[in-house]
Coordinates of C-alpha atoms in Angstrom, one line a residue:
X19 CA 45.2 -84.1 -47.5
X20 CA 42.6 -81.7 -48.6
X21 CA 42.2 -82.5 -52.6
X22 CA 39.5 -83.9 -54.3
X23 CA 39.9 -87.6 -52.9
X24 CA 40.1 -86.5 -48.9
X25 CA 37.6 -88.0 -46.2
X26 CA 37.2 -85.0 -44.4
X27 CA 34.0 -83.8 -44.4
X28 CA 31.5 -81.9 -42.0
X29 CA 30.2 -84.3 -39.2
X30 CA 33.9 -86.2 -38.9
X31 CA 35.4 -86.7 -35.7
X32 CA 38.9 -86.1 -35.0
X33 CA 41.2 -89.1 -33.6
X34 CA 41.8 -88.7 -30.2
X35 CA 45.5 -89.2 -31.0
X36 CA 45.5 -86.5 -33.5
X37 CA 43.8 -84.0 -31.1
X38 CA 46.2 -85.1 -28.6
X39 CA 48.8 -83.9 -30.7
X40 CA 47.0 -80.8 -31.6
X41 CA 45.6 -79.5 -28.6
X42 CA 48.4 -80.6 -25.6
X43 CA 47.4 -78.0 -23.1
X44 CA 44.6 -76.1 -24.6
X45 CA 41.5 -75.4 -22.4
X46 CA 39.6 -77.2 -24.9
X47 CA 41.5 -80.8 -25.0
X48 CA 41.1 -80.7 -21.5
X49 CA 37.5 -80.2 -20.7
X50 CA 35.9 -81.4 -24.0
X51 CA 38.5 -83.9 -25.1
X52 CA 37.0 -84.8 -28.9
X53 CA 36.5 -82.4 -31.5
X54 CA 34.0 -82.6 -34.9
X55 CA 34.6 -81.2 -37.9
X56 CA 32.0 -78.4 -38.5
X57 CA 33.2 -76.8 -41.6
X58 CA 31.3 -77.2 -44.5
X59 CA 32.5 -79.5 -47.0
X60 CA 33.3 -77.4 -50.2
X61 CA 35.4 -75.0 -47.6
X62 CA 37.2 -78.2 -46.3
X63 CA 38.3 -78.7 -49.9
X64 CA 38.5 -75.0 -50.9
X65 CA 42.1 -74.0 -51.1
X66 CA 41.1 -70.3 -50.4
X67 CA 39.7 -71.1 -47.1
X68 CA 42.6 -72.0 -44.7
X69 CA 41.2 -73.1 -41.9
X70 CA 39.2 -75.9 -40.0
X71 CA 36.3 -75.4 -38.1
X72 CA 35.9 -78.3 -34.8
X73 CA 33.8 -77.9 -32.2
X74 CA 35.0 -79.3 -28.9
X75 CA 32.8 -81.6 -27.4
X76 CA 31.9 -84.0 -24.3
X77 CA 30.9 -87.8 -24.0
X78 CA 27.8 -88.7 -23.1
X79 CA 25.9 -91.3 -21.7
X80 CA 22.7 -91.0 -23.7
X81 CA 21.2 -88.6 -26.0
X82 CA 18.7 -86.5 -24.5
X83 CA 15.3 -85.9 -26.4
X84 CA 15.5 -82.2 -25.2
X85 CA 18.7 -81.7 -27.2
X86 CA 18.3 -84.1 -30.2
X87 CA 16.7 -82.9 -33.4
X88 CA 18.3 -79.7 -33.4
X89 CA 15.5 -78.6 -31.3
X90 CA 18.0 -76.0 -29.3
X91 CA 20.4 -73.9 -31.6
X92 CA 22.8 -73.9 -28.5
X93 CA 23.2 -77.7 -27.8
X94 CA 22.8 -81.1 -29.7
X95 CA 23.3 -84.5 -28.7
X96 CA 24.5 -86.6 -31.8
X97 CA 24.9 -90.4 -31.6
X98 CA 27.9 -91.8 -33.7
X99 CA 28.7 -95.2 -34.9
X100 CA 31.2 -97.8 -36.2
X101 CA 31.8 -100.9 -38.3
X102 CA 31.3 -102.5 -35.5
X103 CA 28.2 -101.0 -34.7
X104 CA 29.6 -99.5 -31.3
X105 CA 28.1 -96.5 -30.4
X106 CA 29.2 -92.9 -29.0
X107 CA 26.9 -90.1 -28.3
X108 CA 28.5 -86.9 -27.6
X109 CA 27.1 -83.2 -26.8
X110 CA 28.1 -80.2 -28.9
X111 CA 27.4 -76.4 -28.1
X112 CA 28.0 -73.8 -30.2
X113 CA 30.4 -71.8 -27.7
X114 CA 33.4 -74.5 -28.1
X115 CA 34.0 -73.7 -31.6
X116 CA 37.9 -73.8 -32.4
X117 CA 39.9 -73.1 -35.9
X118 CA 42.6 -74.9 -37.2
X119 CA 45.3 -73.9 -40.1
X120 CA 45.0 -76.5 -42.2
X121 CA 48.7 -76.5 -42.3
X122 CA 49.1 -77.3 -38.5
X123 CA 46.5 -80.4 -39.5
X124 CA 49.1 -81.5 -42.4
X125 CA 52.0 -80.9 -40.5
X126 CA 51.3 -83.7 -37.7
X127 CA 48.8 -85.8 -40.4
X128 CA 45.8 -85.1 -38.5
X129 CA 43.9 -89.0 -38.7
X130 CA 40.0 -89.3 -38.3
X131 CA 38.3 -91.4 -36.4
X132 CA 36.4 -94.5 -37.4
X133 CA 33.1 -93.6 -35.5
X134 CA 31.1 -91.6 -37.9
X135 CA 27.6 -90.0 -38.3
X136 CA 24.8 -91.9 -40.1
X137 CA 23.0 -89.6 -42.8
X138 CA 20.2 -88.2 -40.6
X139 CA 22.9 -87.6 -38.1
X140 CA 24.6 -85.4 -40.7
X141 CA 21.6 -83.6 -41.4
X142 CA 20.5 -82.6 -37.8
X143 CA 23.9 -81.6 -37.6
X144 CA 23.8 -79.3 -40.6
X145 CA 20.1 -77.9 -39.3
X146 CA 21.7 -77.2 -35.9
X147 CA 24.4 -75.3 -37.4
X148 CA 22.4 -73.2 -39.6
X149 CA 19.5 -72.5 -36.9
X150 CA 22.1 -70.4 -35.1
X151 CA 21.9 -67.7 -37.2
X152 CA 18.6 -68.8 -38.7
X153 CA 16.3 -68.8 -35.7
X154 CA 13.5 -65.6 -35.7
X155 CA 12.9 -63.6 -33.0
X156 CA 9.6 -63.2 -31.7
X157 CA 8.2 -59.6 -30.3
X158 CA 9.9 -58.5 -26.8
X159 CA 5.8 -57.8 -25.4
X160 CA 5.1 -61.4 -27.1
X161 CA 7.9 -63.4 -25.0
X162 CA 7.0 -60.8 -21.6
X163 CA 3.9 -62.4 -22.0
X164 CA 5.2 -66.1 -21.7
X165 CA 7.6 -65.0 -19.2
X166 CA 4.4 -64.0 -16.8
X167 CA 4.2 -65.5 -13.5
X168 CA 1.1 -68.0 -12.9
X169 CA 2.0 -69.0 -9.3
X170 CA 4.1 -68.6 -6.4
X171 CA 7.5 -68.9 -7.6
X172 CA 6.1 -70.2 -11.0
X173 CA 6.5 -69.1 -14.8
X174 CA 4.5 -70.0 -17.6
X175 CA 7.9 -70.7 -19.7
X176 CA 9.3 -73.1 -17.1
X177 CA 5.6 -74.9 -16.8
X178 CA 5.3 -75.3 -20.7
X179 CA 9.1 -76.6 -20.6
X180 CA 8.2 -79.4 -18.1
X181 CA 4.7 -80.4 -19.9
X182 CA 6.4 -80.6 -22.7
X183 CA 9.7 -82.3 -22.0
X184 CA 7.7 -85.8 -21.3
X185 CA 7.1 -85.6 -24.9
X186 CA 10.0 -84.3 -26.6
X187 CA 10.9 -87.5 -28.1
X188 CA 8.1 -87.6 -30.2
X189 CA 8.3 -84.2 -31.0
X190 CA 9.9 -82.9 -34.2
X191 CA 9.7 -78.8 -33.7
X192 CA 7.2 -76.3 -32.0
X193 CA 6.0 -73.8 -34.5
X194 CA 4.6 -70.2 -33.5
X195 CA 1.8 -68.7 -35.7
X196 CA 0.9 -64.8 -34.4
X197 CA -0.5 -64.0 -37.5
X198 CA -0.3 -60.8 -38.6
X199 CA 1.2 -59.4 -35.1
X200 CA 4.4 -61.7 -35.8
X201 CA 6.3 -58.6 -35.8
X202 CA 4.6 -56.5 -34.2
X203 CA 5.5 -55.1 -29.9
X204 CA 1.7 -54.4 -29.3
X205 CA 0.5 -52.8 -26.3
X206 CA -0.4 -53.8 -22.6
X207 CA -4.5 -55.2 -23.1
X208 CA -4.0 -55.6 -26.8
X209 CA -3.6 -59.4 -27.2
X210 CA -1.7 -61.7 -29.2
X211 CA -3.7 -64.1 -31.4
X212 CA -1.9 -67.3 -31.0
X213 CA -1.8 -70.4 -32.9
X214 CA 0.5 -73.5 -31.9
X215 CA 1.8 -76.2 -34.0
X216 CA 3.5 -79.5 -32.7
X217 CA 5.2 -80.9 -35.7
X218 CA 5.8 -84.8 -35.4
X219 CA 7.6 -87.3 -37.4
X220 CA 4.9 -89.2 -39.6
X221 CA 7.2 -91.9 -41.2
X222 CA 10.0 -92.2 -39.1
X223 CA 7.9 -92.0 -35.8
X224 CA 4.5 -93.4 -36.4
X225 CA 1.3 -93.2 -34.0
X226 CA 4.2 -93.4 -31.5
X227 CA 4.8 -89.8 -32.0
X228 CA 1.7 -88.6 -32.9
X229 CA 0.5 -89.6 -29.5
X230 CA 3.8 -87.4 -28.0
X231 CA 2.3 -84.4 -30.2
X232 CA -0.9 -84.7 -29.5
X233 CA -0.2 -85.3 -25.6
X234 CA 1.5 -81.9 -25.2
X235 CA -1.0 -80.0 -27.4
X236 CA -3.7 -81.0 -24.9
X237 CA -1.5 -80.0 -22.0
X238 CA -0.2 -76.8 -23.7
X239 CA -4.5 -76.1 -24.2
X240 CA -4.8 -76.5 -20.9
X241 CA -2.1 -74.4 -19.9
X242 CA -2.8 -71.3 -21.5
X243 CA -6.6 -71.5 -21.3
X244 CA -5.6 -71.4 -17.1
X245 CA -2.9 -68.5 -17.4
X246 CA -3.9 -66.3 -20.4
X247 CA -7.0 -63.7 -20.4
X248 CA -8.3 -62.0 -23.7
X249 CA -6.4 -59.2 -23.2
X250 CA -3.2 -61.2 -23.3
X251 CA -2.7 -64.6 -25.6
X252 CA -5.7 -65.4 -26.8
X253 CA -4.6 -69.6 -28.3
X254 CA -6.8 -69.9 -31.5
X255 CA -5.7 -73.6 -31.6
X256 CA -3.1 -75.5 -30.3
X257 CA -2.7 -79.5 -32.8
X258 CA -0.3 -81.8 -33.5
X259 CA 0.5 -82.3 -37.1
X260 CA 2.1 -84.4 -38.7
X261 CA 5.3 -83.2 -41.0
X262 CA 3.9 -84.7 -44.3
X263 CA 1.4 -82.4 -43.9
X264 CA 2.9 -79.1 -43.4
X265 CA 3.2 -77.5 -46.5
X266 CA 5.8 -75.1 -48.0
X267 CA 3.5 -71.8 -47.7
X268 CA 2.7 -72.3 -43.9
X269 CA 6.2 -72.7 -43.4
X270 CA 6.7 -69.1 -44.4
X271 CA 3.7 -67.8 -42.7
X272 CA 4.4 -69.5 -39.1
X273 CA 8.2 -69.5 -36.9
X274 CA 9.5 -72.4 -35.0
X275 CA 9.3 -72.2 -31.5
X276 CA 12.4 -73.5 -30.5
X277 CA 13.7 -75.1 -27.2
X278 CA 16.0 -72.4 -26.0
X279 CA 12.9 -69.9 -25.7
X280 CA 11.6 -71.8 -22.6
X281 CA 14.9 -72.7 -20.9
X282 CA 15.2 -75.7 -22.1
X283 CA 19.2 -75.2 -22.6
X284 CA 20.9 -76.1 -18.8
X285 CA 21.0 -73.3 -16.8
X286 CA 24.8 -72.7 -15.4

């Protein structure tokens, strides 16, 4: 079931039969009724690893740009097809990972389902997965600072979360530059020099995106220039760019900025 020749492999979804069958009564089968493979393919096949990896996961009616991407390393909305070219978008989160002896899977011939993820599905997939170990952490004084309150009942975070979410389509990732204080917890009137990056999708998304980019840069400028003094953030720039032109070294010079930091996961 597991050789050489099987079709399991990351990104698969369980039949719903099958996970019938292996989940009856379990917490999981009963609030998120459809699981995905999430184990990576060379362990699928492995015969030293001994378990399957699903994450449990919930219908939905439409993927939202917020969560597509792999823009939040909590959440992703991932749209699956068939032959038919029927489509099923479902929402994973990291928390409602399950394992599975691959014995119990060959013991009641554990079938797949015919919907399946296209290629850039997979790959967003793969991202999210990684980014959840993979995502850097930003000085505690740094995020204090975006936490600060601009208004009555009002935070920076949750006012560059709802300039930005109008846009998030367009948007591929938010990357942080602090320059050489990207480590560094620096004091109260010491400020952070700040640049901002708003990655878009040159091929795939077009002017389209670029617009979306270069929308919430403006209102991001706008933002901080009202909320920040010199003694706090000081924003050297704030640009969209496209991703063709974002090269390997700035990539290790600047983080990405992702979703989760500004509450963009659904508060419960």
């Amino acid at each position: 079931m597991f050789g050489t020749d099987s079709s399991w492999r990351q990104g698969c979804l369980l039949a719903e039969k099958s996970a019938t069958t292996l989940f009856p009564h379990s917490e999981e089968s009963q609030n998120a009724p459809m699981f995905v493979v999430v184990t990576h393919d060379c362990d699928i096949l492995s015969p030293k690893e001994k378990k399957i990896e699903f994450i449990a996961c919930q219908e939905i009616s439409v993927c939202s740009p917020e969560f597509v991407g792999a823009k939040n390393p909590r959440k992703i909305h991932l749209k699956f097809s068939n032959k038919e070219d029927q489509e099923l978008y479902l929402e994973l989160q990291q928390c409602n990972k399950i394992s599975v002896d691959k014995g119990d899977l060959e013991s009641v011939s554990a079938d797949l389902s015919n919907f399946y993820l296209a290629e850039n599905e997979k790959d967003l997939l793969k991202q999210w997965l990684a980014a959840r170990y993979g995502r850097p952490a930003f000085p505690n004084a740094f995020e204090a600072r975006l936490r600060k309150d601009i208004g009555k009942r009002k935070k920076l975070e949750d006012e560059f979360r709802k300039k930005v979410a109008p846009h998030a389509n367009g948007i591929l990732a938010i990357f942080f530059d602090l320059n050489d204080s990207r480590y560094s917890e620096l004091e109260d009137g010491d400020p952070y020099f700040l640049k901002i990056i708003f990655a878009y999708d040159a091929m795939e998304g077009g002017p389209s995106a670029r617009k979306a980019a270069e929308s919430a840069a403006i209102e991001i400028e706008a933002l901080f220039a009202s909320a920040f003094d010199d003694t706090e953030i000081i924003l050297e720039s704030c640009l969209a760019v496209a991703d063709t032109d974002i090269s390997l070294a700035a990539l290790r010079r600047i983080s990405q900025w992702r979703l989760e930091h500004l509450s963009y996961e659904a508060k419960s």
